[in-house]
PDB file of C-alpha atoms in Angstrom:
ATOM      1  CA  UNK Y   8    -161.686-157.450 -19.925  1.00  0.00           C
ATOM      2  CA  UNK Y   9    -165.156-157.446 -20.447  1.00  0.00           C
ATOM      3  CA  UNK Y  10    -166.352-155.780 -23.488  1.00  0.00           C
ATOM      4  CA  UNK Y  11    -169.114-152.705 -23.346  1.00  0.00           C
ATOM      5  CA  UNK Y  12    -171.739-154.966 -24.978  1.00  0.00           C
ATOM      6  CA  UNK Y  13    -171.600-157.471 -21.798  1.00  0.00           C
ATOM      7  CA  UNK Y  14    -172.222-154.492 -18.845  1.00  0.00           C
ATOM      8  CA  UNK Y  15    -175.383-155.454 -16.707  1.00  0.00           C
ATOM      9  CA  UNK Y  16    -178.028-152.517 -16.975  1.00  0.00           C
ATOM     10  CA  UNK Y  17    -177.042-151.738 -13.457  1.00  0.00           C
ATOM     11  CA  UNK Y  18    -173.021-151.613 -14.691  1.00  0.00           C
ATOM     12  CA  UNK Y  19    -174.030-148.907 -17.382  1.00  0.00           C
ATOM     13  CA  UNK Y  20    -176.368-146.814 -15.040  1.00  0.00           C
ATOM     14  CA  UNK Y  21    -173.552-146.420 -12.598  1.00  0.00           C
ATOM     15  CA  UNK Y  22    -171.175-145.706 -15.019  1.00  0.00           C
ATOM     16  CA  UNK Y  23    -173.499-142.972 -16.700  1.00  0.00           C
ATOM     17  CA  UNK Y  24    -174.088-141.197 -13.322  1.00  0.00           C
ATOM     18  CA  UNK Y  25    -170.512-141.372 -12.428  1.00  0.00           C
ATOM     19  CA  UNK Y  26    -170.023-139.501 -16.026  1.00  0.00           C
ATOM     20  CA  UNK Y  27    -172.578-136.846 -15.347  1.00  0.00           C
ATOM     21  CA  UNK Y  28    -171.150-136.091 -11.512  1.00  0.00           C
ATOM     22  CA  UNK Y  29    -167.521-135.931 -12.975  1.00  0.00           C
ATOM     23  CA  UNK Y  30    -168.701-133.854 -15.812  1.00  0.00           C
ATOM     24  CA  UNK Y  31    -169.596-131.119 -12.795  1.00  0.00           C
ATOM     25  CA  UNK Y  32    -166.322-131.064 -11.460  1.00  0.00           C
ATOM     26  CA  UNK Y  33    -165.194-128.133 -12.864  1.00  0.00           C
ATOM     27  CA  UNK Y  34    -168.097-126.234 -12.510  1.00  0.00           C
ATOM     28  CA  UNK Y  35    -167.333-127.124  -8.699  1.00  0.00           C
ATOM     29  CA  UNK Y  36    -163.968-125.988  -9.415  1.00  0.00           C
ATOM     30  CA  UNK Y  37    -165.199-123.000 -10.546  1.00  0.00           C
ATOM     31  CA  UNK Y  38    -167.438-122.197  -7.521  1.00  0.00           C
ATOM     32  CA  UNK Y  39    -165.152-122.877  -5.140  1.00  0.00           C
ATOM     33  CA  UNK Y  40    -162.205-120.773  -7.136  1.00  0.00           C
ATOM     34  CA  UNK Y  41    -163.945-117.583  -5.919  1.00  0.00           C
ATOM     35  CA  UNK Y  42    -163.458-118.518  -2.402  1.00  0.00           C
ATOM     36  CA  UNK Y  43    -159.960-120.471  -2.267  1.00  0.00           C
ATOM     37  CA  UNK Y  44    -156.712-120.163  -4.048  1.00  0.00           C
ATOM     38  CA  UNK Y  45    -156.335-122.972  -6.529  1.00  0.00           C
ATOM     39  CA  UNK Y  46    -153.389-124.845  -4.655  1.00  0.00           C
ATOM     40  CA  UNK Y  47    -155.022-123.709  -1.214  1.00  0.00           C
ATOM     41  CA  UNK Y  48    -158.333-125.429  -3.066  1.00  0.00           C
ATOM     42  CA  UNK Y  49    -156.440-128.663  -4.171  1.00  0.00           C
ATOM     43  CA  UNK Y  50    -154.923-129.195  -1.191  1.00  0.00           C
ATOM     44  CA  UNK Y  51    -158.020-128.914   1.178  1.00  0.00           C
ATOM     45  CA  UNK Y  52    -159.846-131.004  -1.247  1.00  0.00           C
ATOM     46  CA  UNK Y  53    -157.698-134.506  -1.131  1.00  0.00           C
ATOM     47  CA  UNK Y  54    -157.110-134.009   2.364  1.00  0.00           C
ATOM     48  CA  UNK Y  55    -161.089-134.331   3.156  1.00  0.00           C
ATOM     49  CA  UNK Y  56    -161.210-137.012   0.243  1.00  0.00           C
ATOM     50  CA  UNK Y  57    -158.376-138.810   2.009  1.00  0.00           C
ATOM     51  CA  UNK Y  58    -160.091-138.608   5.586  1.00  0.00           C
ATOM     52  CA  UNK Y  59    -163.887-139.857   3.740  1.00  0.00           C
ATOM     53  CA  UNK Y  60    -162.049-143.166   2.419  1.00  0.00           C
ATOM     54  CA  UNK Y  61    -160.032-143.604   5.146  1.00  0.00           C
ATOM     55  CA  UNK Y  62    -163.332-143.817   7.773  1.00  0.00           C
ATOM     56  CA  UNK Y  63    -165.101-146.025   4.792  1.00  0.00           C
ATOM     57  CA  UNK Y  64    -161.979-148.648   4.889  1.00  0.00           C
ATOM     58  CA  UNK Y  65    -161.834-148.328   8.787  1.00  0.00           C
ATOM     59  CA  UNK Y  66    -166.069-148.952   8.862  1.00  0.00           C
ATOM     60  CA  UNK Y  67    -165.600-151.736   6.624  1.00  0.00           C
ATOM     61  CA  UNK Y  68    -162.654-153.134   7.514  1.00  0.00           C
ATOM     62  CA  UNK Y  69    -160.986-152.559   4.119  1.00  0.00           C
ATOM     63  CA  UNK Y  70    -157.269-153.930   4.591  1.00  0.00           C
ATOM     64  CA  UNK Y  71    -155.198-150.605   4.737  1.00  0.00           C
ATOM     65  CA  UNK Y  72    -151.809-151.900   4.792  1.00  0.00           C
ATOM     66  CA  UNK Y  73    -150.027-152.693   1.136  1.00  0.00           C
ATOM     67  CA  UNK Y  74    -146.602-154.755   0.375  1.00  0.00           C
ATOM     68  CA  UNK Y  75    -143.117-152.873   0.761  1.00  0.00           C
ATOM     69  CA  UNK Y  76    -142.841-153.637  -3.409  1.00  0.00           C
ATOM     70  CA  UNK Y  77    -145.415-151.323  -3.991  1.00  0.00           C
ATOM     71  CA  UNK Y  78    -144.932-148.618  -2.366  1.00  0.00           C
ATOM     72  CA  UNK Y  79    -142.769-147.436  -5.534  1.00  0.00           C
ATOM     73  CA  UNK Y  80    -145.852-147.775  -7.428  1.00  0.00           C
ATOM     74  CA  UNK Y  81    -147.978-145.895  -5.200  1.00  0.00           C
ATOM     75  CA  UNK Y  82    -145.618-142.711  -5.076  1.00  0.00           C
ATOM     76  CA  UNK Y  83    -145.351-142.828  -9.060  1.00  0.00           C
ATOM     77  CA  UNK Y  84    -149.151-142.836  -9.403  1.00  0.00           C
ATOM     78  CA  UNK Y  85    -149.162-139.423  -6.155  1.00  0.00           C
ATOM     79  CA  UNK Y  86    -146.454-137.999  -8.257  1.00  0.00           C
ATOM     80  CA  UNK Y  87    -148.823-137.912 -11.719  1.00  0.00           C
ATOM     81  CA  UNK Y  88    -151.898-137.123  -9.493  1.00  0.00           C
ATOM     82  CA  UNK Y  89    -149.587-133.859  -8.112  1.00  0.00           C
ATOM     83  CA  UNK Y  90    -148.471-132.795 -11.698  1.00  0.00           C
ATOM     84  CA  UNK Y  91    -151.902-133.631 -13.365  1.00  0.00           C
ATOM     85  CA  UNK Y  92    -154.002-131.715 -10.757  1.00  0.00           C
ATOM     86  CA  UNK Y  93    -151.673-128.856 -10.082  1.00  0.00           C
ATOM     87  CA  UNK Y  94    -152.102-128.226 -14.073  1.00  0.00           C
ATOM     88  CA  UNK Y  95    -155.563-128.871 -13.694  1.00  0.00           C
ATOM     89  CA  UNK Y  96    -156.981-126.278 -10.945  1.00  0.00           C
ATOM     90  CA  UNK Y  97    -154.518-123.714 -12.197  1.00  0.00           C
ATOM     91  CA  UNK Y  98    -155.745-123.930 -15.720  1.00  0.00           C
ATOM     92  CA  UNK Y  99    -159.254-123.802 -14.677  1.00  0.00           C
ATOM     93  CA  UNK Y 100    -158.684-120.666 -12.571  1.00  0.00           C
ATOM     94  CA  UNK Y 101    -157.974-119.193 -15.955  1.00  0.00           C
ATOM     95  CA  UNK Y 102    -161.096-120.829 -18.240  1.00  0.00           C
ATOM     96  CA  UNK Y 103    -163.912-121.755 -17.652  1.00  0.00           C
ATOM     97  CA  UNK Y 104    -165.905-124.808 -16.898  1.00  0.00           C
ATOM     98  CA  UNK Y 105    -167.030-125.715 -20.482  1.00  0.00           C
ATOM     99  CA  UNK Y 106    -163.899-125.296 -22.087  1.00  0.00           C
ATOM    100  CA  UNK Y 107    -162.269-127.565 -19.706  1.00  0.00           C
ATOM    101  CA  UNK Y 108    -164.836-130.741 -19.367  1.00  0.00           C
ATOM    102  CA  UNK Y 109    -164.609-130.273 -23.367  1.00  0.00           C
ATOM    103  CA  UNK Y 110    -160.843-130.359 -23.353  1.00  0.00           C
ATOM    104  CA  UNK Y 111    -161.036-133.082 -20.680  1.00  0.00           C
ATOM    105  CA  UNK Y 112    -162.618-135.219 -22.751  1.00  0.00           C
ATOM    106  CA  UNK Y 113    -160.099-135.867 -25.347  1.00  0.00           C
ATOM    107  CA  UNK Y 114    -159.105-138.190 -22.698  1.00  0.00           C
ATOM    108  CA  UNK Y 115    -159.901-141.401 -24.484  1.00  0.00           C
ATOM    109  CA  UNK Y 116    -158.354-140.762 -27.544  1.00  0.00           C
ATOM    110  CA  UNK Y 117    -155.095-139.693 -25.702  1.00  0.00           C
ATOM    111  CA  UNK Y 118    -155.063-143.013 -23.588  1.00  0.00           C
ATOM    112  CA  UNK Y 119    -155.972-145.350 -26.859  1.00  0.00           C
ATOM    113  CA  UNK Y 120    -152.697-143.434 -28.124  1.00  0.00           C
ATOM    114  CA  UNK Y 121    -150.888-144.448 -24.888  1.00  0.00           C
ATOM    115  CA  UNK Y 122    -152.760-148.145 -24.690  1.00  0.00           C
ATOM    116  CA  UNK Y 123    -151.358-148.454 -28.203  1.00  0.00           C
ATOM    117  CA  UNK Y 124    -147.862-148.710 -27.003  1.00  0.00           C
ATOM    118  CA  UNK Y 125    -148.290-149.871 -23.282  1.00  0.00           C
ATOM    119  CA  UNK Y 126    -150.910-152.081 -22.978  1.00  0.00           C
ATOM    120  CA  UNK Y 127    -151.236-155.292 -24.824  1.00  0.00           C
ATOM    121  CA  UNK Y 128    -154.148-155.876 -27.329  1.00  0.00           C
ATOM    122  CA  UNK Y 129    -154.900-151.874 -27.594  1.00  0.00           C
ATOM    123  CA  UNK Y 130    -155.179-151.265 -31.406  1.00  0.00           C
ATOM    124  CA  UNK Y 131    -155.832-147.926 -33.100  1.00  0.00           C
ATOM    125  CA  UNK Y 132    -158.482-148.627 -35.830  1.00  0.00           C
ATOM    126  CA  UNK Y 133    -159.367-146.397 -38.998  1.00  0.00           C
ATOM    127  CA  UNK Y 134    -162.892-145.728 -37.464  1.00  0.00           C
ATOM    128  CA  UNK Y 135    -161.232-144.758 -34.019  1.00  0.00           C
ATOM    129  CA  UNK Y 136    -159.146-142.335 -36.171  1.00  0.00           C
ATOM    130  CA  UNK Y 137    -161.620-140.427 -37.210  1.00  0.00           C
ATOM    131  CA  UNK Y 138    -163.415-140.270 -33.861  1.00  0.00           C
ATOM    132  CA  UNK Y 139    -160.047-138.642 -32.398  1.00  0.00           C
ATOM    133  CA  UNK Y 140    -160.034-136.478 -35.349  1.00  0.00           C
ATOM    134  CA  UNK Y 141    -163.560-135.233 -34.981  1.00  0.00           C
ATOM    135  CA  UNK Y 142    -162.349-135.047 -31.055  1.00  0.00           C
ATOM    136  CA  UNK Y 143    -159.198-133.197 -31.833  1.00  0.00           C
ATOM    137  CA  UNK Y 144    -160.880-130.374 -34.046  1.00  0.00           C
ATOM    138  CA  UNK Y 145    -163.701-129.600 -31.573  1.00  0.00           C
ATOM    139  CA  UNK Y 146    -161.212-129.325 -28.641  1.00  0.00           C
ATOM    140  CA  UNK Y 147    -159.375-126.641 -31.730  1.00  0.00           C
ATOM    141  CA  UNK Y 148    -162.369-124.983 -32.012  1.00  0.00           C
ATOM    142  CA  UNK Y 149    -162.596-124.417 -28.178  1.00  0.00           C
ATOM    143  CA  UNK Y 150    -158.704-122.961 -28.187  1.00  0.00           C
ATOM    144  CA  UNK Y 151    -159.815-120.565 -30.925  1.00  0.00           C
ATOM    145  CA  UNK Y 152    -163.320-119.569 -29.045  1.00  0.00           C
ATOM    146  CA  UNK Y 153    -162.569-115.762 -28.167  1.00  0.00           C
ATOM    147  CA  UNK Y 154    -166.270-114.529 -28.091  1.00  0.00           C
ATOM    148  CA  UNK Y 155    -166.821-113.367 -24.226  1.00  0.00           C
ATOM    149  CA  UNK Y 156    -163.286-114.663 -22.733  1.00  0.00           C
ATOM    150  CA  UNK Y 157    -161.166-113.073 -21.161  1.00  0.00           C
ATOM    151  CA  UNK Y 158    -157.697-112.550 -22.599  1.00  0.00           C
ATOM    152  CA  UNK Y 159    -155.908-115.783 -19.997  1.00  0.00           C
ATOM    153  CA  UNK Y 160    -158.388-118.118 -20.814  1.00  0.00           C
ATOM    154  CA  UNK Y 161    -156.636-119.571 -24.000  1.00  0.00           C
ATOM    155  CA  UNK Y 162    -153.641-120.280 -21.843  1.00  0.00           C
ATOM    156  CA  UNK Y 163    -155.628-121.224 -18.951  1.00  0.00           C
ATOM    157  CA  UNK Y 164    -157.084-123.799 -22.029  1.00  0.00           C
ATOM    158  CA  UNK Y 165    -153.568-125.088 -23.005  1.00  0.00           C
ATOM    159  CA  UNK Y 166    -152.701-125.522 -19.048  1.00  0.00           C
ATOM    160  CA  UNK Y 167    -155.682-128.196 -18.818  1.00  0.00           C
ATOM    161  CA  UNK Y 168    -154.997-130.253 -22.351  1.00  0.00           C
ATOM    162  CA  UNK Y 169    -151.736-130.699 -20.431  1.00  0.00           C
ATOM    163  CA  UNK Y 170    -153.305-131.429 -17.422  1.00  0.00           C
ATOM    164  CA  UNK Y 171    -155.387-133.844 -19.553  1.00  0.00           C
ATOM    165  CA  UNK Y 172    -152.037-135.705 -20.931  1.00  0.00           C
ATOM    166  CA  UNK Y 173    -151.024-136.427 -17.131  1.00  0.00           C
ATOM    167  CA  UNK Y 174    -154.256-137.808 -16.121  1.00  0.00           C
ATOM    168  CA  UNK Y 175    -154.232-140.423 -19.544  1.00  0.00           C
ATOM    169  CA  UNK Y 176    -150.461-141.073 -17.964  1.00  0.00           C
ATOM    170  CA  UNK Y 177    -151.929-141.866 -14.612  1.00  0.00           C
ATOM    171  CA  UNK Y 178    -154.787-144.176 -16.318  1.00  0.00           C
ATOM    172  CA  UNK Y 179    -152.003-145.980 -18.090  1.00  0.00           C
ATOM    173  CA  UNK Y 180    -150.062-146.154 -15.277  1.00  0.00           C
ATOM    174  CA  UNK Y 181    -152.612-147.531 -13.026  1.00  0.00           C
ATOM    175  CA  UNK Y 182    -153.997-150.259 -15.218  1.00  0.00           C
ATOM    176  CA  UNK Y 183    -150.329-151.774 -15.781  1.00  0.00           C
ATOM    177  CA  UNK Y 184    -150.460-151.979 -11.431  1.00  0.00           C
ATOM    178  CA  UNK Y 185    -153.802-152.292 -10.315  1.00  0.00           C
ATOM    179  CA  UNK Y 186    -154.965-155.787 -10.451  1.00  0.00           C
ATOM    180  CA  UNK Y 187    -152.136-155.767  -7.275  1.00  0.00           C
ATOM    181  CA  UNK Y 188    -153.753-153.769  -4.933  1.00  0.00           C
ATOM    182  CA  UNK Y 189    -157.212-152.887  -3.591  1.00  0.00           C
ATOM    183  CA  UNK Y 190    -158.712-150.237  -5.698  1.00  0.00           C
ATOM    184  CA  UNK Y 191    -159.466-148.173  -2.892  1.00  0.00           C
ATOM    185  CA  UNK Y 192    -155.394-147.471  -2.706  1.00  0.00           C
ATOM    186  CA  UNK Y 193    -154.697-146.066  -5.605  1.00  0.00           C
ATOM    187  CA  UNK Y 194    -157.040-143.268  -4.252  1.00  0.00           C
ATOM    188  CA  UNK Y 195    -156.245-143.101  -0.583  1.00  0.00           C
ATOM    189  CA  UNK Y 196    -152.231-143.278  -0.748  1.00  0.00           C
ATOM    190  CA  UNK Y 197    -152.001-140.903  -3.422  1.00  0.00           C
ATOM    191  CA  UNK Y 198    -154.785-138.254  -1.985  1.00  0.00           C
ATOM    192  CA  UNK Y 199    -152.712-138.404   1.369  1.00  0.00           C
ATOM    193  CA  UNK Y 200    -149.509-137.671  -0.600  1.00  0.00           C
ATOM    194  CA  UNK Y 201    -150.767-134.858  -2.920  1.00  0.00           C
ATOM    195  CA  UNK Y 202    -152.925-133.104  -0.108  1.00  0.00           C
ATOM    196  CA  UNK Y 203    -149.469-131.782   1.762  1.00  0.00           C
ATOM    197  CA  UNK Y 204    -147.737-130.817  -1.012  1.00  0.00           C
ATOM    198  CA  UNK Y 205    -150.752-128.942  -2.353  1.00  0.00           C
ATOM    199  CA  UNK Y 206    -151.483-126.799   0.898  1.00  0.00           C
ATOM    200  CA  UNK Y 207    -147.539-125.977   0.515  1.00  0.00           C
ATOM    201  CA  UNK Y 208    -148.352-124.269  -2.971  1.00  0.00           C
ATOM    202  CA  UNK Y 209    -150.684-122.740  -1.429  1.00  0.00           C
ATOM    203  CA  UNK Y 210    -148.916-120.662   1.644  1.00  0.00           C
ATOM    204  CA  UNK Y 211    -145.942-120.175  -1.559  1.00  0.00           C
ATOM    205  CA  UNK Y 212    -148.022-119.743  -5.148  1.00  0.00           C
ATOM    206  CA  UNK Y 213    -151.668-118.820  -3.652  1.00  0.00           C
ATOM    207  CA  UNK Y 214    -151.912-114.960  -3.389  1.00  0.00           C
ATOM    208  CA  UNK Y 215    -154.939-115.587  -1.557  1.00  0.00           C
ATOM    209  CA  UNK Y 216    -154.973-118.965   0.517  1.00  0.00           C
ATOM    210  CA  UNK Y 217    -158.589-118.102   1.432  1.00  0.00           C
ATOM    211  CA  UNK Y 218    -160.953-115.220  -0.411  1.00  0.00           C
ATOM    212  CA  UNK Y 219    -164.194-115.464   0.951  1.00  0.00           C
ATOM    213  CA  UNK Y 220    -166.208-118.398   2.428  1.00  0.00           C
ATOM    214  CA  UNK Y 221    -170.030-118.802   1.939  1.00  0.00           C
ATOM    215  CA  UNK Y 222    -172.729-121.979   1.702  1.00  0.00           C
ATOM    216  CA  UNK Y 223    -172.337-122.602  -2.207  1.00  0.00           C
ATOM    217  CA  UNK Y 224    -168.350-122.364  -1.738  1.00  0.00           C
ATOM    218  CA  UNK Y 225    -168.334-124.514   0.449  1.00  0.00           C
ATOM    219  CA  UNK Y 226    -170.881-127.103  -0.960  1.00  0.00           C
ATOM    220  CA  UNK Y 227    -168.707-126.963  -4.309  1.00  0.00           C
ATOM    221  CA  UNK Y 228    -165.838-127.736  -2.278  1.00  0.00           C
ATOM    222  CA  UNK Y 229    -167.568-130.983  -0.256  1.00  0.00           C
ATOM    223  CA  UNK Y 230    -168.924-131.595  -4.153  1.00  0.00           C
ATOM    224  CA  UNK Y 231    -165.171-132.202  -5.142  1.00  0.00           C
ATOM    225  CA  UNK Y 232    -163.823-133.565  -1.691  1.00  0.00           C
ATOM    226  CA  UNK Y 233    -166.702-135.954  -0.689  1.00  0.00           C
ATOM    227  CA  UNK Y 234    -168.965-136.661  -4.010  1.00  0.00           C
ATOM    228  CA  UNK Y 235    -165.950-137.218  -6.496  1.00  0.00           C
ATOM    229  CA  UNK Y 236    -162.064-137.337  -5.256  1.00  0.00           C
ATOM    230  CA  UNK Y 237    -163.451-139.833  -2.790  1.00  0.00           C
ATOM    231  CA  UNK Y 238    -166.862-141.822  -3.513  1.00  0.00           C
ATOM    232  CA  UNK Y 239    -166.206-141.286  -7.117  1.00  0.00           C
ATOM    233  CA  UNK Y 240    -162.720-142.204  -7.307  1.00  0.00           C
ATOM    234  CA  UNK Y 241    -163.367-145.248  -5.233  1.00  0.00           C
ATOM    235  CA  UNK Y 242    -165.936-146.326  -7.386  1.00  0.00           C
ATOM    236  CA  UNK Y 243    -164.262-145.628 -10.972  1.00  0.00           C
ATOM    237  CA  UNK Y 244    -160.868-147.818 -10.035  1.00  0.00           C
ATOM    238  CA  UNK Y 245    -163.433-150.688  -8.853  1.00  0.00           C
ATOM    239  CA  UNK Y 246    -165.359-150.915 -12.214  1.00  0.00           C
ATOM    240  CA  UNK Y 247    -161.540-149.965 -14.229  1.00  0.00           C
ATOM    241  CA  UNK Y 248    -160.383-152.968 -12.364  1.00  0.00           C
ATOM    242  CA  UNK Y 249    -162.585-155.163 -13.208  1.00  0.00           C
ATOM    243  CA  UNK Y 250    -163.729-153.585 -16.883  1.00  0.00           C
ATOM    244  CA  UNK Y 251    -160.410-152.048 -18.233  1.00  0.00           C
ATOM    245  CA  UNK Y 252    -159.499-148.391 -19.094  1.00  0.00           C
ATOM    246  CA  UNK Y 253    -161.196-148.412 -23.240  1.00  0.00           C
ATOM    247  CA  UNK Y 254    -164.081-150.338 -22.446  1.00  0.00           C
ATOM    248  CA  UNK Y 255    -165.004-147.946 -19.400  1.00  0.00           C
ATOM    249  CA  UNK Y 256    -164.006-144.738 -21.110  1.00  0.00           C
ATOM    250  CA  UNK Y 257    -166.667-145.860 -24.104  1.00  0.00           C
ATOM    251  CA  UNK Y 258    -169.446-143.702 -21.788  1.00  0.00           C
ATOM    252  CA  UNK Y 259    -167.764-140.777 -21.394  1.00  0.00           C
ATOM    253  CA  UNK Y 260    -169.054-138.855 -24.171  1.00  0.00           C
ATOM    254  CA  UNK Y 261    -171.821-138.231 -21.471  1.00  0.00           C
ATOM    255  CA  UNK Y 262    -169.304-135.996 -19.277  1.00  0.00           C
ATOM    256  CA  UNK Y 263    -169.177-132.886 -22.228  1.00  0.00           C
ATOM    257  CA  UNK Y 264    -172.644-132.951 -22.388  1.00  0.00           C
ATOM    258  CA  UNK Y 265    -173.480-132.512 -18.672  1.00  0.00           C
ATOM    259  CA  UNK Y 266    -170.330-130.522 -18.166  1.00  0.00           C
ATOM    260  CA  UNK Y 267    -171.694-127.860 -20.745  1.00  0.00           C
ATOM    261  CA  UNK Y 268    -175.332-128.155 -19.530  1.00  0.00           C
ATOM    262  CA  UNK Y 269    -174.032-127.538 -16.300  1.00  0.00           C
ATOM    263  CA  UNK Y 270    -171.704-124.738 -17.291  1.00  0.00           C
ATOM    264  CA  UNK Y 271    -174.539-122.800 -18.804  1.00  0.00           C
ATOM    265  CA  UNK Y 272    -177.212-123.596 -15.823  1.00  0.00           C
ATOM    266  CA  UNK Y 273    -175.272-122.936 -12.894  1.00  0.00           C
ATOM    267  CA  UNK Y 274    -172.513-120.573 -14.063  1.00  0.00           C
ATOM    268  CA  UNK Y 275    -174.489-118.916 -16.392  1.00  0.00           C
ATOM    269  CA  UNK Y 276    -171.578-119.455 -19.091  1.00  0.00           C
ATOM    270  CA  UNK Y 277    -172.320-118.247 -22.854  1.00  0.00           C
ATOM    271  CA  UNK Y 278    -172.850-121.095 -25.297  1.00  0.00           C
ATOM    272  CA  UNK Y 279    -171.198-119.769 -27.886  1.00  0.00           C
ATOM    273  CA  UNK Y 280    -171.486-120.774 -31.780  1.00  0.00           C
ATOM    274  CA  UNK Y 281    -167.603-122.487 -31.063  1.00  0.00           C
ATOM    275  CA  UNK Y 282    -168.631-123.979 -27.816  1.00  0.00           C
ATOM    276  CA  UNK Y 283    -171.504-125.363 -29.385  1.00  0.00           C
ATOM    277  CA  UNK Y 284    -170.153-127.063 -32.369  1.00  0.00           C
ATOM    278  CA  UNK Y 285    -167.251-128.450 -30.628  1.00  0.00           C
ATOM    279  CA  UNK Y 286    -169.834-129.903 -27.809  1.00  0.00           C
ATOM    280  CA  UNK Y 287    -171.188-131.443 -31.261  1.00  0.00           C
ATOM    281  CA  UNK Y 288    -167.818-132.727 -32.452  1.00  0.00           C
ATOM    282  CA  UNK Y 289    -166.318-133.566 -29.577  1.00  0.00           C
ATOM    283  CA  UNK Y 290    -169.360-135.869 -28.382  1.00  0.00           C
ATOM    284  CA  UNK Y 291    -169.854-137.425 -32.161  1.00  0.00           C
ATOM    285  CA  UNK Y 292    -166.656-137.998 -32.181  1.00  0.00           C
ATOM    286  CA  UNK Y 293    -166.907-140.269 -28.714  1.00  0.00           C
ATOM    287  CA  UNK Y 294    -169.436-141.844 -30.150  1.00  0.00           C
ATOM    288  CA  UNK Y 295    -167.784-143.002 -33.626  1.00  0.00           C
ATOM    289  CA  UNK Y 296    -164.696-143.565 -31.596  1.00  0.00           C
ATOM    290  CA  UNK Y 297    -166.767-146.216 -29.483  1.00  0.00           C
ATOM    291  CA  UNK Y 298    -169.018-147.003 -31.978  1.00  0.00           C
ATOM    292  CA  UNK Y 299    -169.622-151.051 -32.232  1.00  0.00           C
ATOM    293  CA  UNK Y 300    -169.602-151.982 -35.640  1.00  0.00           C
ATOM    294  CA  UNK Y 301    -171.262-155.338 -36.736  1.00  0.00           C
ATOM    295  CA  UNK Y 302    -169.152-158.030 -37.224  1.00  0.00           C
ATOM    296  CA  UNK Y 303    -169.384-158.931 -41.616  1.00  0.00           C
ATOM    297  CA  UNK Y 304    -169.771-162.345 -43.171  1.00  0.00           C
TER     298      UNK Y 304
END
C-alpha cells in the first residue's frame, strides 16, 4: 500500500478532481429529483453507467469475462451497491445536497472503524479519534440544522448516514476481493445487477416514474450516469487497487467543501450558521484524522 506521502503530483491531482466531481453528486441528484422518481432515477442511471463501461472495455479490449469463484463476490458487492444506493437517492429526495455530501463524508472514519476489524494493519490512533470526533459532531450539528428545512429532511438525513454505513461496507468488502479481478468489474457487474432491480422500484415505490424532462435534468442525470457511476467509478477502484481504501480516502475532506460550494451556487441552498460550522468541523476533522505527524527521536 503506498502511503499518501509517496503519490506522484499527477496521483494527487486526479484524486482531488475525482473528490470535487463526487462532491457534486448530490447536487446532480438533486436536479435530476425534480424530473425522475428516485428509484425510476437510480435505475436509469446504472443502466447508462453500465452501457458507458461496457463500450470502453469492448473499445479497449478490457477482458469481460471473470472466474465461476467469483461470481459470489460480485453479487455480494451488487447486493450492498442496491441497499446503499436505494438508501441513498431516497434520503436525498428528502434533504438536501449539503446535508448529504456532509453526512457522506463521515465515510472515512466509518471504514477506519470497519478496517479496524477486517483488514490487517488498520489501527485506530488517539489523533484519528479526535478527527472522527470532530467528524461525528459536525455531521450532529447537520441532524439538528432546522433553520429553512422542511419538516422530512431530518429523516431524509438519517436515511443517508445509513446509506453512508453500506457504502463503508461495500469499500470493505471490495478491498478484501479486489486485487482478483479487473477494477473495471466491480463497477460493471454490479451496475448491470442494480440497474433492473432499481427500474422495478420504480414502476412499484415511484409515484411518479417520470415528472418532467428538460436540458439541466437531463445533464444532471448524464452528470451521474456518464461523469461519475461510470468514468469515476472506473477510475476510483483503479487508484483503491493499487493505493488502498485509508490512504485514498486521506483527500476526501475536499468532497464537503465542493459539495457545499456547489450546494449554495447551483441550488441556491442557505448556508446556514449549522451548515457552516459543521462544513468547518467536519473538514478539520478530515484533516487531523489524516494529518501526518513527524516521526520523534
Amino acid at each position: 500500500m503506498t502511503p499518501r506521502s509517496e503519490f506522484s503530483s499527477g496521483t494527487t491531482a486526479s484524486i482531488i478532481v475525482l473528490c470535487i466531481i463526487f462532491g457534486g453528486n448530490p447536487v446532480a441528484i438533486k436536479l435530476s429529483l425534480a424530473g425522475f422518481g428516485p428509484f425510476t432515477n437510480a435505475g436509469i442511471r446504472f443502466a447508462i453507467a453500465a452501457a458507458v463501461v461496457f463500450l470502453w472495455a469492448v473499445f479497449t479490449r478490457q477482458p469481460l469475462k471473470i472466474k465461476k469463484n467469483l461470481w459470489v463476490s460480485t453479487f455480494a458487492v451488487g447486493m450492498i451497491l442496491t441497499t446503499q444506493m436505494s438508501l441513498f437517492y431516497f434520503g436525498m429526495s428528502k434533504t438536501n445536497a449539503s446535508h448529504g455530501v456532509l453526512i457522506a463524508n463521515l465515510l472515512p472514519f466509518i471504514v477506519l472503524v470497519l478496517s479496524h476489524f477486517f483488514i490487517p494493519g488498520e489501527n485506530i490512533t488517539p489523533q484519528k479519534i479526535i478527527g472522527m470526533l470532530m467528524g461525528f459532531f459536525g455531521v450532529f450539528l447537520i441532524l439538528t440544522d432546522k433553520e429553512g428545512l422542511s419538516s422530512g429532511c431530518q429523516t431524509g438525513d438519517l436515511i443517508v448516514l445509513a446509506a453512508v454505513f453500506m457504502w463503508a461496507c461495500r469499500i470493505i468488502f471490495t478491498k478484501r476481493v479486489i486485487q482478483d479481478f479487473e477494477p473495471f468489474h466491480l463497477v460493471i457487474y454490479p451496475f448491470i445487477f442494480a440497474a433492473p432491480i432499481f427500474l422495478a422500484g420504480g414502476i412499484f415505490l415511484d409515484p411518479n416514474m417520470i415528472i418532467r424532462l428538460d436540458r439541466t435534468i437531463l445533464g444532471a442525470l448524464l452528470y451521474q450516469s456518464v461523469v461519475i457511476a461510470s468514468l469515476g467509478f472506473v477510475a476510483w477502484n483503479t487508484l483503491l487497487k493499487k493505493h488502498g481504501a485509508s490512504s485514498l480516502h486521506s483527500f476526501i475532506f475536499v468532497m464537503p467543501i465542493a459539495g457545499v460550494c456547489f450546494g449554495w451556487l447551483i441550488l441556491g441552498e442557505p448556508l446556514t450558521v449549522h451548515l457552516l460550522s459543521a462544513l468547518a468541523l467536519v473538514t478539520a476533522g478530515l484533516l487531523v484524522f489524516h494529518l501526518k505527524l513527524p516521526a520523534t527521536a
